[in-house]
Amino acid sequence: MTRLTVTQPLLPPLEEFIPYLQRIWDSRILTNGGPLHQELEAALCTYLGVAHLSLFTNATTALMVAVQVLDLDGEVITTPFSFVAGAHALRQRNLEPVFVDVEPCTLNIDPQLIEAAITPRTSAIMAVHCYGNPCAIDAIQAIADRHRLKVLYDAAHAFGVRMQGRSILHAGALSVLSLHATKVFNTFEGGAIIAPDAGTKARIDQLKNFAMKNETTIEEIGLNGKMSEVHAAFGLLQLRYVDDAIARRAAVARRYREALRDVPGIECLPDGAQDAPNHSYFPVRVQSPYPLTRDGLYEMLKSQEILARRYFYPLITDFAAYRDLPSADPCHLPVAVEAAREILCLPIYPALTDDEVSRVIDAVVQPLHRVPHRGEHASPF
Ligand SMILES: *Cc1c(COP(=O)(O)O)cnc(C)c1O
């Protein structure tokens, strides 16, 4: 039985990558904003419908630079229901994350709870478009404007997501994409900041290159966040395949939705308000009366070589590095705590075959039909 993982990176045919490598060997330019890097930045601007984008080695470094460009200090209000990278980026820049709970439907930060968490030290809101479902962008911006806060979006899941025909990457002061191997569009490792104007992009480009203003001038502290030519080349190749990849993801999501619609205790999360979802994840909630707990289902699938993932469990606020912060107290985060206990992300990726989707569906449905033998518990988990 082949092992199914929650995701599998999109890899175009190797022979199509060779001409790109030939270009690099011919130019002998390996990094530092070379021709392929520039070409990918331009191609992504066109594809995503944004005007200014700066490529990075990964999203975590990009988030650190975003925090620096926005000149944030003190406290930043954010979500506990996410991957830890955003909180790490804040701490790396000596900022204090202040966690507030999420909305039950989208599992994005709940705008109704943001205002109560604002203090004189608050400088920004860092929101995450969880699973690529857009945050309450307008409500968050209204609060930010009222309190003179900046908004930074961790848009790691939101490649290509649009609302009312417009990219959601325009929201807030800056948005950060991840182009990691596990994401919808990948450059092996990679990230990007979407900037509102050419001046901000120029500043970002400087900071990701050791903050070098020119050969002899360095005025602030920078880091090395530059994407190499090999990574950029892979992005250019992958961009040719990404529409087909998202279409295939949509077909997988449609089959899961149809097959699981009437399964008692299994609830598929809604696609959110966007008109162009990217189907980066397929999260379901596992609740009574489903015969297994979420962890029971997770273990049962694992025993059948289906590696679903509990995104996001544990919560960021459960990690030792964060749990002592006052805002990390689980009593203030009931919706996130429940989601961390109930959500399971099922395998979804372009190469997943129809038979494999059926295998996952059958495995999820099977505990409902299982009649326990005498002397045996209804579920081994
Ligand atoms: C993947 C991910 C990141 C980190 O991206 P890297 O490119 O691996 O640094 C940040 N935030 C979220 C929500 C993610 O899922």
PDB file of N, CA and C in Angstrom, residues 10 12 39-40 42-48 159 185-186 233-244:
ATOM      1  N   LEU A  10       4.689  19.753  -5.833  1.00  0.00           N
ATOM      2  CA  LEU A  10       4.511  19.756  -7.281  1.00  0.00           C
ATOM      3  C   LEU A  10       5.902  19.789  -7.931  1.00  0.00           C
ATOM      4  N   PRO A  12       7.531  19.513 -11.671  1.00  0.00           N
ATOM      5  CA  PRO A  12       7.429  19.354 -13.131  1.00  0.00           C
ATOM      6  C   PRO A  12       8.513  18.403 -13.642  1.00  0.00           C
ATOM      7  N   GLU A  39      13.318  37.783 -13.327  1.00  0.00           N
ATOM      8  CA  GLU A  39      12.245  37.256 -14.183  1.00  0.00           C
ATOM      9  C   GLU A  39      11.116  36.666 -13.335  1.00  0.00           C
ATOM     10  N   LEU A  40      11.471  35.955 -12.258  1.00  0.00           N
ATOM     11  CA  LEU A  40      10.430  35.352 -11.410  1.00  0.00           C
ATOM     12  C   LEU A  40       9.652  36.435 -10.666  1.00  0.00           C
ATOM     13  N   ALA A  42       8.975  39.397 -11.703  1.00  0.00           N
ATOM     14  CA  ALA A  42       8.047  40.003 -12.680  1.00  0.00           C
ATOM     15  C   ALA A  42       6.904  39.031 -13.002  1.00  0.00           C
ATOM     16  N   ALA A  43       7.257  37.749 -13.188  1.00  0.00           N
ATOM     17  CA  ALA A  43       6.228  36.760 -13.554  1.00  0.00           C
ATOM     18  C   ALA A  43       5.219  36.578 -12.424  1.00  0.00           C
ATOM     19  N   LEU A  44       5.698  36.595 -11.191  1.00  0.00           N
ATOM     20  CA  LEU A  44       4.779  36.437 -10.054  1.00  0.00           C
ATOM     21  C   LEU A  44       3.887  37.669  -9.891  1.00  0.00           C
ATOM     22  N   CYS A  45       4.447  38.861 -10.127  1.00  0.00           N
ATOM     23  CA  CYS A  45       3.609  40.074 -10.081  1.00  0.00           C
ATOM     24  C   CYS A  45       2.455  39.935 -11.064  1.00  0.00           C
ATOM     25  N   THR A  46       2.752  39.482 -12.276  1.00  0.00           N
ATOM     26  CA  THR A  46       1.710  39.313 -13.291  1.00  0.00           C
ATOM     27  C   THR A  46       0.721  38.239 -12.864  1.00  0.00           C
ATOM     28  N   TYR A  47       1.233  37.094 -12.463  1.00  0.00           N
ATOM     29  CA  TYR A  47       0.344  35.977 -12.112  1.00  0.00           C
ATOM     30  C   TYR A  47      -0.568  36.332 -10.936  1.00  0.00           C
ATOM     31  N   LEU A  48       0.021  36.951  -9.919  1.00  0.00           N
ATOM     32  CA  LEU A  48      -0.743  37.229  -8.691  1.00  0.00           C
ATOM     33  C   LEU A  48      -1.565  38.505  -8.800  1.00  0.00           C
ATOM     34  N   PHE A 159      -1.385  31.762  -1.677  1.00  0.00           N
ATOM     35  CA  PHE A 159      -0.898  31.970  -3.044  1.00  0.00           C
ATOM     36  C   PHE A 159      -2.073  31.951  -4.034  1.00  0.00           C
ATOM     37  N   PHE A 185       2.425  26.573  -4.359  1.00  0.00           N
ATOM     38  CA  PHE A 185       3.453  26.921  -5.349  1.00  0.00           C
ATOM     39  C   PHE A 185       4.774  26.956  -4.596  1.00  0.00           C
ATOM     40  N   ASN A 186       5.764  26.185  -5.061  1.00  0.00           N
ATOM     41  CA  ASN A 186       7.006  26.139  -4.278  1.00  0.00           C
ATOM     42  C   ASN A 186       8.243  26.393  -5.119  1.00  0.00           C
ATOM     43  N   ALA A 233      14.745  29.792 -10.770  1.00  0.00           N
ATOM     44  CA  ALA A 233      14.530  29.028 -12.009  1.00  0.00           C
ATOM     45  C   ALA A 233      13.432  27.994 -11.811  1.00  0.00           C
ATOM     46  N   PHE A 234      13.464  27.316 -10.673  1.00  0.00           N
ATOM     47  CA  PHE A 234      12.445  26.303 -10.407  1.00  0.00           C
ATOM     48  C   PHE A 234      11.058  26.948 -10.313  1.00  0.00           C
ATOM     49  N   GLY A 235      11.010  28.139  -9.734  1.00  0.00           N
ATOM     50  CA  GLY A 235       9.739  28.866  -9.641  1.00  0.00           C
ATOM     51  C   GLY A 235       9.186  29.190 -11.026  1.00  0.00           C
ATOM     52  N   LEU A 236      10.068  29.617 -11.937  1.00  0.00           N
ATOM     53  CA  LEU A 236       9.611  29.948 -13.296  1.00  0.00           C
ATOM     54  C   LEU A 236       9.031  28.717 -13.984  1.00  0.00           C
ATOM     55  N   LEU A 237       9.693  27.568 -13.789  1.00  0.00           N
ATOM     56  CA  LEU A 237       9.192  26.330 -14.390  1.00  0.00           C
ATOM     57  C   LEU A 237       7.854  25.942 -13.759  1.00  0.00           C
ATOM     58  N   GLN A 238       7.799  26.027 -12.445  1.00  0.00           N
ATOM     59  CA  GLN A 238       6.602  25.599 -11.726  1.00  0.00           C
ATOM     60  C   GLN A 238       5.383  26.471 -12.058  1.00  0.00           C
ATOM     61  N   LEU A 239       5.645  27.740 -12.321  1.00  0.00           N
ATOM     62  CA  LEU A 239       4.552  28.666 -12.608  1.00  0.00           C
ATOM     63  C   LEU A 239       3.730  28.199 -13.817  1.00  0.00           C
ATOM     64  N   ARG A 240       4.381  27.493 -14.762  1.00  0.00           N
ATOM     65  CA  ARG A 240       3.672  26.977 -15.934  1.00  0.00           C
ATOM     66  C   ARG A 240       2.654  25.906 -15.552  1.00  0.00           C
ATOM     67  N   TYR A 241       2.860  25.277 -14.400  1.00  0.00           N
ATOM     68  CA  TYR A 241       2.015  24.141 -14.010  1.00  0.00           C
ATOM     69  C   TYR A 241       1.018  24.469 -12.904  1.00  0.00           C
ATOM     70  N   VAL A 242       1.113  25.682 -12.343  1.00  0.00           N
ATOM     71  CA  VAL A 242       0.383  25.916 -11.102  1.00  0.00           C
ATOM     72  C   VAL A 242      -1.128  25.990 -11.310  1.00  0.00           C
ATOM     73  N   ASP A 243      -1.586  26.497 -12.449  1.00  0.00           N
ATOM     74  CA  ASP A 243      -3.036  26.538 -12.688  1.00  0.00           C
ATOM     75  C   ASP A 243      -3.619  25.129 -12.734  1.00  0.00           C
ATOM     76  N   ASP A 244      -2.938  24.229 -13.458  1.00  0.00           N
ATOM     77  CA  ASP A 244      -3.409  22.837 -13.517  1.00  0.00           C
ATOM     78  C   ASP A 244      -3.391  22.211 -12.124  1.00  0.00           C
TER      79      ASP A 244
END
